[in-house]
mmCIF file of C-alpha atoms and ligand atoms in Angstrom:
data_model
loop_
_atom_site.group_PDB
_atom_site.id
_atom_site.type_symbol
_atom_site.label_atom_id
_atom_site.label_comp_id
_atom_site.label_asym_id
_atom_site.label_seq_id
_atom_site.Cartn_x
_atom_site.Cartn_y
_atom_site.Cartn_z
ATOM 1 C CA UNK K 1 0.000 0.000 0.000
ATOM 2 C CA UNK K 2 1.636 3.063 -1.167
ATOM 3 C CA UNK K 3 1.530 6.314 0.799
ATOM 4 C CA UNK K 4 -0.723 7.913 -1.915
ATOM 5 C CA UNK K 5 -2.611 5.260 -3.143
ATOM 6 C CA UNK K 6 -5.780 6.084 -0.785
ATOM 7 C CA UNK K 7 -5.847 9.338 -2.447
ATOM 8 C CA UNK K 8 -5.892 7.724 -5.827
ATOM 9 C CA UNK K 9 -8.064 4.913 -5.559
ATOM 10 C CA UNK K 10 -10.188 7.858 -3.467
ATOM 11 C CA UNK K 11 -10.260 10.258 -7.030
ATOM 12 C CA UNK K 12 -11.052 7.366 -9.074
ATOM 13 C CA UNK K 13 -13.923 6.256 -7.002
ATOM 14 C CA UNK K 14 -15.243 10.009 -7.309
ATOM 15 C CA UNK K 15 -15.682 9.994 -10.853
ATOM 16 C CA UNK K 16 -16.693 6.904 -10.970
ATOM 17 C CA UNK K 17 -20.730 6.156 -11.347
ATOM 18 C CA UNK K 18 -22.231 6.598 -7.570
ATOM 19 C CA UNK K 19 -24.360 4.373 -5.585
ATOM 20 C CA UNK K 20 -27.989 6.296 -6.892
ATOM 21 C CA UNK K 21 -28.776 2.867 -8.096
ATOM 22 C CA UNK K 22 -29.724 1.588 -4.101
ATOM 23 C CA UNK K 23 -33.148 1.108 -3.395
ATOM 24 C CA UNK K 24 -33.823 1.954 0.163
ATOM 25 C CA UNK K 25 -36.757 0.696 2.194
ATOM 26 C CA UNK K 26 -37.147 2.477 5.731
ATOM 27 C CA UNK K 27 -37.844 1.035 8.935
ATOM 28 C CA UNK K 28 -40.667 2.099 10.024
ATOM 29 C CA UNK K 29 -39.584 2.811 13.409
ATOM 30 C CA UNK K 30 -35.930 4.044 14.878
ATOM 31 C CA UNK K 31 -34.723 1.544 18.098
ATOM 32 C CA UNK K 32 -31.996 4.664 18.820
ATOM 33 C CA UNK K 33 -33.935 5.859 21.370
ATOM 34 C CA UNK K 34 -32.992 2.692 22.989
ATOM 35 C CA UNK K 35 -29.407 2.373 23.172
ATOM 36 C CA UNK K 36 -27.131 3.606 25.850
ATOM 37 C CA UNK K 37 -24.261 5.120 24.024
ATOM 38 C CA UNK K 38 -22.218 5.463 27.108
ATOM 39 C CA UNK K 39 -22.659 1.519 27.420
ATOM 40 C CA UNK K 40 -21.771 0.450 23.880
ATOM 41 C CA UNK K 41 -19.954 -3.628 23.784
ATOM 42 C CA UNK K 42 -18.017 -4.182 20.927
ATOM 43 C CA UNK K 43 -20.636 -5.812 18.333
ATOM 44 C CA UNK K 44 -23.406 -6.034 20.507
ATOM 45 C CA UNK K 45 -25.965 -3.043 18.988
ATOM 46 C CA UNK K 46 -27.011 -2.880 15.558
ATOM 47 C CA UNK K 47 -28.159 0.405 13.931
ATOM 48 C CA UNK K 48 -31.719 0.221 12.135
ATOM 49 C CA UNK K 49 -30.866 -0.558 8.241
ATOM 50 C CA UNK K 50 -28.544 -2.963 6.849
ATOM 51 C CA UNK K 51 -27.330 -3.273 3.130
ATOM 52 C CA UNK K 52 -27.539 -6.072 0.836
ATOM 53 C CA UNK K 53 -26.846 -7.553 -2.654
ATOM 54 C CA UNK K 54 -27.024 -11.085 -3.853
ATOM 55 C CA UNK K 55 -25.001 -12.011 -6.859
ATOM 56 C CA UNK K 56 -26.283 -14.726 -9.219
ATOM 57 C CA UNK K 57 -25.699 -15.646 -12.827
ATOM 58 C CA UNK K 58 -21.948 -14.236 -12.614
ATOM 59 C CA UNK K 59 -23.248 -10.356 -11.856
ATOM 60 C CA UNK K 60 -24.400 -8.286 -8.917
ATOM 61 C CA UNK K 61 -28.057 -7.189 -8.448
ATOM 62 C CA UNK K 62 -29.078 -3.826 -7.608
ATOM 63 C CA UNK K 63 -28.406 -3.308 -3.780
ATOM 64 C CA UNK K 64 -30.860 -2.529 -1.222
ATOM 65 C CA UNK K 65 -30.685 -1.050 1.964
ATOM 66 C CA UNK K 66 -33.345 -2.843 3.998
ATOM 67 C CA UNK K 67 -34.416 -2.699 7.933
ATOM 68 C CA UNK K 68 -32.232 -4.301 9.903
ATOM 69 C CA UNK K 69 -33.311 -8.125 10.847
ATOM 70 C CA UNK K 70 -32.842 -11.694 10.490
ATOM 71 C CA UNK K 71 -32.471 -13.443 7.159
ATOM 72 C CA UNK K 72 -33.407 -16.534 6.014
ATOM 73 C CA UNK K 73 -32.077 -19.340 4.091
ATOM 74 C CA UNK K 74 -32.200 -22.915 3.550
ATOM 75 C CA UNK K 75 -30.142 -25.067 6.064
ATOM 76 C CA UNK K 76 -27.951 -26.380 2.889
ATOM 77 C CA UNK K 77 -26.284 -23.647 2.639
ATOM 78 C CA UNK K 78 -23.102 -24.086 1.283
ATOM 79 C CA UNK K 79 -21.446 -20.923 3.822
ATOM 80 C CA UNK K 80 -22.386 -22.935 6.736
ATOM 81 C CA UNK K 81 -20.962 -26.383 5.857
ATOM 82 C CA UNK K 82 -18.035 -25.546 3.840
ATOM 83 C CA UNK K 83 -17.033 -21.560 5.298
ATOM 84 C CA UNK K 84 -17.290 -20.049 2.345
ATOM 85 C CA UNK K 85 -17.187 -16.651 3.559
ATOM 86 C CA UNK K 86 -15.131 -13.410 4.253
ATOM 87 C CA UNK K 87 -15.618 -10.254 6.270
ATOM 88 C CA UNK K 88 -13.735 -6.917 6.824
ATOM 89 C CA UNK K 89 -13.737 -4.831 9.741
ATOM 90 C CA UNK K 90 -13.830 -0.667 9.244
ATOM 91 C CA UNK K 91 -14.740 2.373 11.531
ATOM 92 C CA UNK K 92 -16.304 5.447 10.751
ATOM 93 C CA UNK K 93 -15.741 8.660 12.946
ATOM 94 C CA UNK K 94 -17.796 11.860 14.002
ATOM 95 C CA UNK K 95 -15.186 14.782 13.343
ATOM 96 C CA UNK K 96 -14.766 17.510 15.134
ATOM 97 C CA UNK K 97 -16.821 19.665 12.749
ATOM 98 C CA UNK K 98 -19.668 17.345 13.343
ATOM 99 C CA UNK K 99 -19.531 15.792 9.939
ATOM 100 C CA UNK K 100 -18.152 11.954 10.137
ATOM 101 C CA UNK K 101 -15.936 9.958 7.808
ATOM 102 C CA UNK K 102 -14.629 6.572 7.545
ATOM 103 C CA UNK K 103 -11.126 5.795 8.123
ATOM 104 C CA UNK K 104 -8.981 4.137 4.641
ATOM 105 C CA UNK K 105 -12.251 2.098 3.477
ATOM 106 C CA UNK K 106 -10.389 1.981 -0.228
ATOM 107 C CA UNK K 107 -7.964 -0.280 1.558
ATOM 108 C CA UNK K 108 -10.489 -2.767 3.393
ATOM 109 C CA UNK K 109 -11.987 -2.693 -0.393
ATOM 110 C CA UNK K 110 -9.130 -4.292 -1.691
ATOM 111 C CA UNK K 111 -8.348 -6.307 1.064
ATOM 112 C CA UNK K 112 -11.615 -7.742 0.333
ATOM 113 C CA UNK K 113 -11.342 -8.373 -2.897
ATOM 114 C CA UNK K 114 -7.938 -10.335 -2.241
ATOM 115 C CA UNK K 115 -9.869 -12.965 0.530
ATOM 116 C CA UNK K 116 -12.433 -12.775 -2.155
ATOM 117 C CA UNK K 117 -9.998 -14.184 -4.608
ATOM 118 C CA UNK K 118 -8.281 -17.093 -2.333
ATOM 119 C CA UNK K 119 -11.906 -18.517 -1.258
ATOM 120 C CA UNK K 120 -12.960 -18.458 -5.190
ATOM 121 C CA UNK K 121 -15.610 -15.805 -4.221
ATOM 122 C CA UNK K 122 -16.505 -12.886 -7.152
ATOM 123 C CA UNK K 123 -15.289 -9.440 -6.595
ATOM 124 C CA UNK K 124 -17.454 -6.872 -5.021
ATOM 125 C CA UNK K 125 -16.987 -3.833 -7.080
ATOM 126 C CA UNK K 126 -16.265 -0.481 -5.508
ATOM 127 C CA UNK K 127 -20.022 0.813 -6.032
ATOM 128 C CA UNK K 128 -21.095 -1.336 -3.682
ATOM 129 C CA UNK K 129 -18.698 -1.918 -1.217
ATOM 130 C CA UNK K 130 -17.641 1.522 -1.103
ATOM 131 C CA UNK K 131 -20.956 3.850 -2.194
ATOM 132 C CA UNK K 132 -23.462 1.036 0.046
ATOM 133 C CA UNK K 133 -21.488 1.904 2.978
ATOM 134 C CA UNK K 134 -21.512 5.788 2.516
ATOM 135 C CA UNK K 135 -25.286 5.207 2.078
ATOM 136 C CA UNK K 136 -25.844 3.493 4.956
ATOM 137 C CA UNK K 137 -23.546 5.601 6.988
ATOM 138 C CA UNK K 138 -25.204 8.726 6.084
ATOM 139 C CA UNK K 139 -28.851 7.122 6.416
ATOM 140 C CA UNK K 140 -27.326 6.471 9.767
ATOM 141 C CA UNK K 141 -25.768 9.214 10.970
ATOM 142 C CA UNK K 142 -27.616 9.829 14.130
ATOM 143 C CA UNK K 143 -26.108 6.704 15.083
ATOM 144 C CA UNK K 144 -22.478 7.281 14.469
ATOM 145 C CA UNK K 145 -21.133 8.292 18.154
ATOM 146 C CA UNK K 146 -19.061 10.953 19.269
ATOM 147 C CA UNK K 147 -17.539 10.215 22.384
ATOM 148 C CA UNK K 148 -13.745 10.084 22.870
ATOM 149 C CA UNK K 149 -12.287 6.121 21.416
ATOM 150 C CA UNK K 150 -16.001 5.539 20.339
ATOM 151 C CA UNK K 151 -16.664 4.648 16.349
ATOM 152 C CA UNK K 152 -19.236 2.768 14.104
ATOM 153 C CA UNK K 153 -17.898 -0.054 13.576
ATOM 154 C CA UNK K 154 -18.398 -1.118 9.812
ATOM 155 C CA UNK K 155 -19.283 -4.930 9.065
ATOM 156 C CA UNK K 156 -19.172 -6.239 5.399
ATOM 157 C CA UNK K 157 -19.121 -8.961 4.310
ATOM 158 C CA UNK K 158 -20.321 -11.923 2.113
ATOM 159 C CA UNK K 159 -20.836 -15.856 1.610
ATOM 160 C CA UNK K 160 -21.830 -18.624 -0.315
ATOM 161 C CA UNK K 161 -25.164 -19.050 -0.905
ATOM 162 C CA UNK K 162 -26.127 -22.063 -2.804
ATOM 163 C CA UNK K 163 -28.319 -24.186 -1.357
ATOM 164 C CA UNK K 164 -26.709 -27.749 -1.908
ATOM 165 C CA UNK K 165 -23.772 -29.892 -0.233
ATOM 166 C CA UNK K 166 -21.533 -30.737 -2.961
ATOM 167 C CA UNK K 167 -18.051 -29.316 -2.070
ATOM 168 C CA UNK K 168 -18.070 -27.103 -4.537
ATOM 169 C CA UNK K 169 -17.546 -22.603 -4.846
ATOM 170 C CA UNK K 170 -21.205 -21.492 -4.854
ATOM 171 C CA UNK K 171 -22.633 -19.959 -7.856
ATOM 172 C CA UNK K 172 -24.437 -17.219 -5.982
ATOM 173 C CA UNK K 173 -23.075 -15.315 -3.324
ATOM 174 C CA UNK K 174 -24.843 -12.776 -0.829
ATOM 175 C CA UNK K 175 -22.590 -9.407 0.308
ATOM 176 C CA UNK K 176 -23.715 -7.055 2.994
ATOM 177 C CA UNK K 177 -23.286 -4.263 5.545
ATOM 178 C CA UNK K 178 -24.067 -4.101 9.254
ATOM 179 C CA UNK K 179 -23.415 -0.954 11.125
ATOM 180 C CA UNK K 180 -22.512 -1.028 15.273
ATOM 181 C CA UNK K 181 -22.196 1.624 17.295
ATOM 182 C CA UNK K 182 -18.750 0.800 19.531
ATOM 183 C CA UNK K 183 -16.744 1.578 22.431
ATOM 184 C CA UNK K 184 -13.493 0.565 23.558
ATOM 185 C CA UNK K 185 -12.422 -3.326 22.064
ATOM 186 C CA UNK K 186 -9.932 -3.986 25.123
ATOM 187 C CA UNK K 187 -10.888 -2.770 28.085
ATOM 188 C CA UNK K 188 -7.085 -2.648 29.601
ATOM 189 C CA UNK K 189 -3.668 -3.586 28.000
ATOM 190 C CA UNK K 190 -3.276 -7.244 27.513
ATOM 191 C CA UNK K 191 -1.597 -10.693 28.771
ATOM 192 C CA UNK K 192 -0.303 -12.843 25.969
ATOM 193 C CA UNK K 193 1.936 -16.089 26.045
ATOM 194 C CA UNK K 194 3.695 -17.202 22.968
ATOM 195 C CA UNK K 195 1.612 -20.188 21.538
ATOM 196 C CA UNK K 196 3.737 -23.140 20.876
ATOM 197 C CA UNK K 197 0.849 -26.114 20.329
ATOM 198 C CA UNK K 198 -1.894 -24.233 17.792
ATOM 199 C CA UNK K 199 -1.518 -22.422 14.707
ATOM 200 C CA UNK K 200 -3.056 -19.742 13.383
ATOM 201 C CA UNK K 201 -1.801 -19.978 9.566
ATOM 202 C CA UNK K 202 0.830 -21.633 6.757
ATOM 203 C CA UNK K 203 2.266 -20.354 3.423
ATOM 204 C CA UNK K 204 0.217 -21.304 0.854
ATOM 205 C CA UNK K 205 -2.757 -21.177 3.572
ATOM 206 C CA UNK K 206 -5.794 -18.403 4.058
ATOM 207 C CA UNK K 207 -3.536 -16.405 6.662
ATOM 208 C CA UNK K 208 -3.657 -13.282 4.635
ATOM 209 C CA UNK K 209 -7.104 -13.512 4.035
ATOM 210 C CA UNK K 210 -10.060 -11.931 6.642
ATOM 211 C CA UNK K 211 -11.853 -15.488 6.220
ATOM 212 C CA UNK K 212 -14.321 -16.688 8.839
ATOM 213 C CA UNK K 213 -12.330 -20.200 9.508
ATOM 214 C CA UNK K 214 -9.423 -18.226 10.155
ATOM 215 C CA UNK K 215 -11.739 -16.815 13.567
ATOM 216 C CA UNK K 216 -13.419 -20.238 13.834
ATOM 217 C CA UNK K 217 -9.680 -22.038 14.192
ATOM 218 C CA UNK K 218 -8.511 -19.580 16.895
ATOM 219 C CA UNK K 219 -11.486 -20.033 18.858
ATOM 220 C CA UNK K 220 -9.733 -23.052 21.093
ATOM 221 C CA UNK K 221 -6.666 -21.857 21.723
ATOM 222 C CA UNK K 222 -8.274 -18.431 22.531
ATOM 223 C CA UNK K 223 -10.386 -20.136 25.403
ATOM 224 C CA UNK K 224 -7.358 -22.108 26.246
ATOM 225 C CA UNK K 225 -5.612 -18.881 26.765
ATOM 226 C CA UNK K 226 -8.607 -17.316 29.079
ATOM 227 C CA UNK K 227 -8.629 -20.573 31.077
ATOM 228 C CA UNK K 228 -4.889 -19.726 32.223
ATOM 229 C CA UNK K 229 -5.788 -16.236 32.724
ATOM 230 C CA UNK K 230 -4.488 -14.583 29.510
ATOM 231 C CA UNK K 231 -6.141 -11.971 27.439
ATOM 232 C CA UNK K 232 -4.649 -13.691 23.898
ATOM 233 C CA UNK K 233 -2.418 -15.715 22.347
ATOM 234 C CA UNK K 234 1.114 -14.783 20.041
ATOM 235 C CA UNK K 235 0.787 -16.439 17.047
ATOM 236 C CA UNK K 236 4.114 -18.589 16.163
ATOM 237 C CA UNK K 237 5.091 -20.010 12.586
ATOM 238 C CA UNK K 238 3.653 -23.514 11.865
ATOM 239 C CA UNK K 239 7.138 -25.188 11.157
ATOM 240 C CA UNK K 240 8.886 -24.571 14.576
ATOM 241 C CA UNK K 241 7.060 -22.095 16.788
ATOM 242 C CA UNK K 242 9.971 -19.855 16.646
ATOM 243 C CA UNK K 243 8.849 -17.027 14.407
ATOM 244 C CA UNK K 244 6.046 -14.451 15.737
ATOM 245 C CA UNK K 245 2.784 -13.635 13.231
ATOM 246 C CA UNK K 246 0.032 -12.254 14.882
ATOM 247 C CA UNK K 247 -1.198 -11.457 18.490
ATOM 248 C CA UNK K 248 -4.775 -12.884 18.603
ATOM 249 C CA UNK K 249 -6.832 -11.335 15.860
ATOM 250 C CA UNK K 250 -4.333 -8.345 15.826
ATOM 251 C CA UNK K 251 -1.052 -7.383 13.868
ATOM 252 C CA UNK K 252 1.992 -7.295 16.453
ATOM 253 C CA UNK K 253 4.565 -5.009 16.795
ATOM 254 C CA UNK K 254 7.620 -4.479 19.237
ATOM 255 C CA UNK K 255 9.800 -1.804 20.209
ATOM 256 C CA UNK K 256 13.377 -2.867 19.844
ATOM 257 C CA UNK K 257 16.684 -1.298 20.482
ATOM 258 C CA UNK K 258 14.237 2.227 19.650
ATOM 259 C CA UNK K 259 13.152 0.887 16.120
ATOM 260 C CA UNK K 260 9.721 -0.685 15.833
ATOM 261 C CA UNK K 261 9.538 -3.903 13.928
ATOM 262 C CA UNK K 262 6.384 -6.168 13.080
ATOM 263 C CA UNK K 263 6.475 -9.743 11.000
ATOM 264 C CA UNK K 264 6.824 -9.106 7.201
ATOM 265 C CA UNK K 265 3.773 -10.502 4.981
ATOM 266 C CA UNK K 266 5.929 -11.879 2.078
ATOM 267 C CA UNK K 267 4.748 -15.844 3.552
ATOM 268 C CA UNK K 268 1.130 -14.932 2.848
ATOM 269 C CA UNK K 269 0.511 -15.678 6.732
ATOM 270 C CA UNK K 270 -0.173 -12.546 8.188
ATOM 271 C CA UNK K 271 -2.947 -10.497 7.791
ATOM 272 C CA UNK K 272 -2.526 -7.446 5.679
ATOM 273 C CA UNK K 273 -3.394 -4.890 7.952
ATOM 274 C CA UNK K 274 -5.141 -1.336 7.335
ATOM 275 C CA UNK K 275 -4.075 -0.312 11.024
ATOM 276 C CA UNK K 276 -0.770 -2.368 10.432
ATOM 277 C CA UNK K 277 0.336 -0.148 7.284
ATOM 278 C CA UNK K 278 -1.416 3.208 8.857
ATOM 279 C CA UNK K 279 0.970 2.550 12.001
ATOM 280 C CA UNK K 280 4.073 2.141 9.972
ATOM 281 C CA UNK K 281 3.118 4.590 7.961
ATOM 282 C CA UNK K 282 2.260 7.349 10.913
ATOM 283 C CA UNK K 283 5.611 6.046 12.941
ATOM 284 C CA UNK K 284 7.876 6.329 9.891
ATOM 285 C CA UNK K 285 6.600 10.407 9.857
ATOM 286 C CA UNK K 286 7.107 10.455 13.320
ATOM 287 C CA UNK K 287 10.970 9.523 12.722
ATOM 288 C CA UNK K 288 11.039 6.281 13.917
ATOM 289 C CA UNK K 289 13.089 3.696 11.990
ATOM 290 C CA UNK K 290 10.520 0.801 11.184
ATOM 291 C CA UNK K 291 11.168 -2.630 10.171
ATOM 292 C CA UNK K 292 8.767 -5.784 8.642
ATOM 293 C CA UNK K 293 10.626 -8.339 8.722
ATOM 294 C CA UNK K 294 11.410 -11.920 10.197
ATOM 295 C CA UNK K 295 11.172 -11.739 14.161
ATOM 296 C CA UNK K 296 11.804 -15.062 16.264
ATOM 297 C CA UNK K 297 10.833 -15.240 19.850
ATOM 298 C CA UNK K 298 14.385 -15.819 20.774
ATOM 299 C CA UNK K 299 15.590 -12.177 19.387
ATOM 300 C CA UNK K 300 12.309 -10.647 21.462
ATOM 301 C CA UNK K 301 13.390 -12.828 24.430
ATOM 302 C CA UNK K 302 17.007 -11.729 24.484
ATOM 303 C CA UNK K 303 15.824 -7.818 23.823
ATOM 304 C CA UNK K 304 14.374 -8.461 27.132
ATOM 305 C CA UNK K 305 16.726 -9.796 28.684
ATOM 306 C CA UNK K 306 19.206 -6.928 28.162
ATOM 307 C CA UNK K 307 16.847 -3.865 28.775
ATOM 308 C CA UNK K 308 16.136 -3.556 25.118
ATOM 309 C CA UNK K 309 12.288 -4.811 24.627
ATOM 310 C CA UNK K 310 10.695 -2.042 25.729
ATOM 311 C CA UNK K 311 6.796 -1.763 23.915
ATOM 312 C CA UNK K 312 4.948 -4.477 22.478
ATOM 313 C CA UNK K 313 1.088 -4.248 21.310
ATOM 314 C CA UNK K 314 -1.343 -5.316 18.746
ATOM 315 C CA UNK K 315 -2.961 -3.210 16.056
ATOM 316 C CA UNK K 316 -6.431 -3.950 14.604
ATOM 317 C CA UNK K 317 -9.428 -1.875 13.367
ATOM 318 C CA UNK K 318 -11.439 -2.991 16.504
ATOM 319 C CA UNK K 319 -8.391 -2.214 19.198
ATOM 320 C CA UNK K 320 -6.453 0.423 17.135
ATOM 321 C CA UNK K 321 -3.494 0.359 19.333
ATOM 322 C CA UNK K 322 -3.447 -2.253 22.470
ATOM 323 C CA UNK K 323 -1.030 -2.363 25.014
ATOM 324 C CA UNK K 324 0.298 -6.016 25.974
ATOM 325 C CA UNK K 325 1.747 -5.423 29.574
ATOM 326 C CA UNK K 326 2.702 -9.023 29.696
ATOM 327 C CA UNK K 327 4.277 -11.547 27.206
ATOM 328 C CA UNK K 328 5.208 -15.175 28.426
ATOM 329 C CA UNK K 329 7.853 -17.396 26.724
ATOM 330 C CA UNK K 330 8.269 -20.879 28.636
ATOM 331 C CA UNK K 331 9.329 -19.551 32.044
ATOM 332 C CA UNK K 332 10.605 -16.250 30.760
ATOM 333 C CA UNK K 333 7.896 -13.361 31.903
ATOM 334 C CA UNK K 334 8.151 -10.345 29.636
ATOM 335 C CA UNK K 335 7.072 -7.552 31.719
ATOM 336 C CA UNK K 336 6.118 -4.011 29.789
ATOM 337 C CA UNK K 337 5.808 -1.103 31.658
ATOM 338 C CA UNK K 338 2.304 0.072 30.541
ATOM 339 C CA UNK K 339 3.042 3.114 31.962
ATOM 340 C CA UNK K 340 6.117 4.162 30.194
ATOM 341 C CA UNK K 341 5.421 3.322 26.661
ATOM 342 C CA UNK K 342 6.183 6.100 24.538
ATOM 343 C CA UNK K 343 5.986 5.009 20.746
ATOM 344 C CA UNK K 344 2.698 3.007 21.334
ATOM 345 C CA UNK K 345 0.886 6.411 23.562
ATOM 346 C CA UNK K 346 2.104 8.802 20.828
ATOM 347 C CA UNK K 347 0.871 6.253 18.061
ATOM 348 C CA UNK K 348 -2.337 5.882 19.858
ATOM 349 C CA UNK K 349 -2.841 9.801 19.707
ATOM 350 C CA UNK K 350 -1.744 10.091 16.585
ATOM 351 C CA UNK K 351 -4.370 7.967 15.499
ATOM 352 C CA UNK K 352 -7.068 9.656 18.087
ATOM 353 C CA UNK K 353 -6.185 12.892 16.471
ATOM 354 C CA UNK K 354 -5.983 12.172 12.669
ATOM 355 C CA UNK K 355 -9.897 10.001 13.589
ATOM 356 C CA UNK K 356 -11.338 12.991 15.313
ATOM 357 C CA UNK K 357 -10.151 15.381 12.594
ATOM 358 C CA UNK K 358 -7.745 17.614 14.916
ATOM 359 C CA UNK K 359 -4.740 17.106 13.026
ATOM 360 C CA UNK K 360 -4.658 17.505 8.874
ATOM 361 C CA UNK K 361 -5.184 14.224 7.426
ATOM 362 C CA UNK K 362 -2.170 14.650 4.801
ATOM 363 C CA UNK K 363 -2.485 11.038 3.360
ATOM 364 C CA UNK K 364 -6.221 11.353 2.734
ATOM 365 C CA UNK K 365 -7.053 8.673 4.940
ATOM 366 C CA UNK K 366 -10.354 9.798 5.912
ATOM 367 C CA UNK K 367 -13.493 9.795 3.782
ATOM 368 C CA UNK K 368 -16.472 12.031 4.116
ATOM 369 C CA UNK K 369 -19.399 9.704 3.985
ATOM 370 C CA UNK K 370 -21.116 12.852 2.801
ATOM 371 C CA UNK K 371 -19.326 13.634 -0.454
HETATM 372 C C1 COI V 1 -9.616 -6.296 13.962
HETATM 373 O O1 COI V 1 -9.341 -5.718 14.979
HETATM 374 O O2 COI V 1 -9.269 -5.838 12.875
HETATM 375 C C2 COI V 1 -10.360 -7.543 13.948
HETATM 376 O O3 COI V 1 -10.316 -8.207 12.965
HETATM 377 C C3 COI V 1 -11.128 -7.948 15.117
HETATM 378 C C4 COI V 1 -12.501 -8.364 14.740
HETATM 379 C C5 COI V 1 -12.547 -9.764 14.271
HETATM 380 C C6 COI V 1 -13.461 -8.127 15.856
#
């Protein structure tokens, strides 16, 4: 992802043909009045429309933007048995003006389109993923929240839906949008130990891509980890549970020797992400020398050792920036002082103040959902 390609693939979505063609049907009552916003899980609340689009005969239907409820389908469908599905994750902000926009959508597009690819799935074009949400959002906007670290939290996604149990890719497929209204993911900075039994992903595997088995297959080991009193696990290579990948659903990064350095994606195990590039990207322009590249637990484990470890923390849309104040190797405890961790505090504000729309967004990162 190149520093200006959000600003690129932003002009040539503008003169592109815009999402007119959505038919919207209105609920006929608003449940907003009903919500707490100061009390806001991650995931839990769902605003009052959703968007959908069902894809048959190798093209997309019109979308619609429909009151928000359950769907139904028959109980052979192909997403349920075989997983054929994929998902992205993507917050929109209320600005300091009042207005809102969403944060680097144009790079959760592609993102998309790449899981779309490895599962056999079509593309969604940008009209849809990209002009449906801006609908939504702005037929929304009451809902979109504007209390410090709170977002909407953006939800497309899209699956198989053929009705029949041969393993095959389904010839129609069924993309849509949720909206939820969010607070804080991680309520305070987490405990991780280094997983050496489960594995998250494999070259040549669906690592890199924002599949639902990839969520599925960490469920275990996650509850594993909360059974021994851990927030998450740190993902290790498949081969010989030497090489770190991810930190639960998160990228990971580390503070070494004053450079920050996070796993590289060349094996096509990590996933590529939006937070992931933005905090290279924002910690490269604060002067900090960054590296992606090949990190084994025993180079983090000796940083420690000599005083040179000093910040590690994941980076996801749902977290942003989270704090791990504790990382466990074997009998090696990793210790972070969560109160003296200055590249991940002034990432974290960078980000709070580019979101907000305090500080000039010079990579054109944010979108106006009103354009
Ligand atoms: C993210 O933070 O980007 C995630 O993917 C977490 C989400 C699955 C809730």
């Amino acid at each position: 992802m190149s520093l200006a390609a959000d600003f690129v693939t932003l002009q040539k979505y503008l003169t592109m043909h815009s999402a007119e063609a959505i038919k919207i049907t209105k609920a006929p009552t608003s449940k907003i009045g009903s919500i707490d916003f100061d009390k806001l899980p991650f995931g839990k609340f769902f605003t009052d429309h959703m968007l959908v689009a069902d894809y048959a005969n190798g093209e997309w239907g019109t979308p619609e933007i429909i009151p928000y409820g359950p769907i139904s389908f028959d109980p052979s469908l192909v997403a349920l048995h075989y997983g054929q599905s994929i998902f992205e994750g993507i917050k929109a902000y209320r600005l300091s003006d009042g207005s809102a926009a969403i944060f680097r959508p144009f790079q959760n597009h592609s993102r998309f389109n790449k899981s779309a690819h490895r599962m056999e799935m079509p593309n969604v074009p940008a009209e849809i993923f990209i002009g449906g949400m801006k609908k939504l959002l702005e037929l929304e906007d009451a809902w979109i929240p504007s209390k410090k670290d709170h977002s909407m939290y953006i939800r497309p996604f899209m699956f198989g839906s053929d009705e029949l149990l041969g393993v095959a890719a389904s010839t129609r497929y069924r993309f849509m949008i949720l909206l939820s209204p969010v607070g804080p993911y991680y309520a305070s900075p987490m405990k991780i130990y280094v997983e050496e039994k489960y594995v998250r992903a494999v070259p040549g595997g669906v690592g890199f891509a924002k599949t639902a088995g990839n969520y599925a297959a960490s469920l275990h080991p996650a509850t594993v980890a909360r059974k021994k009193g851990y927030d998450q696990v740190l993902w290790t290579d498949a081969f010989e549970h030497k090489y770190v990948q991810e930190c639960g659903t998160m990228n990971v990064f580390f503070v070494l020797d004053g450079k920050l350095i996070t796993p590289g994606l060349e094996s096509g195990t990590i996933l590529e992400g939006v937070t992931r590039d933005s905090t290279i990207v924002l910690a490269r322009d604060m002067g900090l020398t960054v590296e992606e590249r090949e990190i084994s637990i025993d180079e983090l484990a000796e940083g420690y050792r000599i005083g040179k470890l000093t910040e590690a923390f994941g980076a996801g849309t749902a977290a942003t920036i989270a704090k791990i104040r504790e990382l466990v190797y074997k009998d090696l405890v990793m210790e972070f002082n969560i109160d003296n961790q200055p590249v991940s505090d002034a990432l974290g504000s960078a980000f709070n103040s580019l979101k907000s729309g305090q500080t000039p967004d010079k990579w054109g990162w944010m979108v106006p959902v009103k354009s």
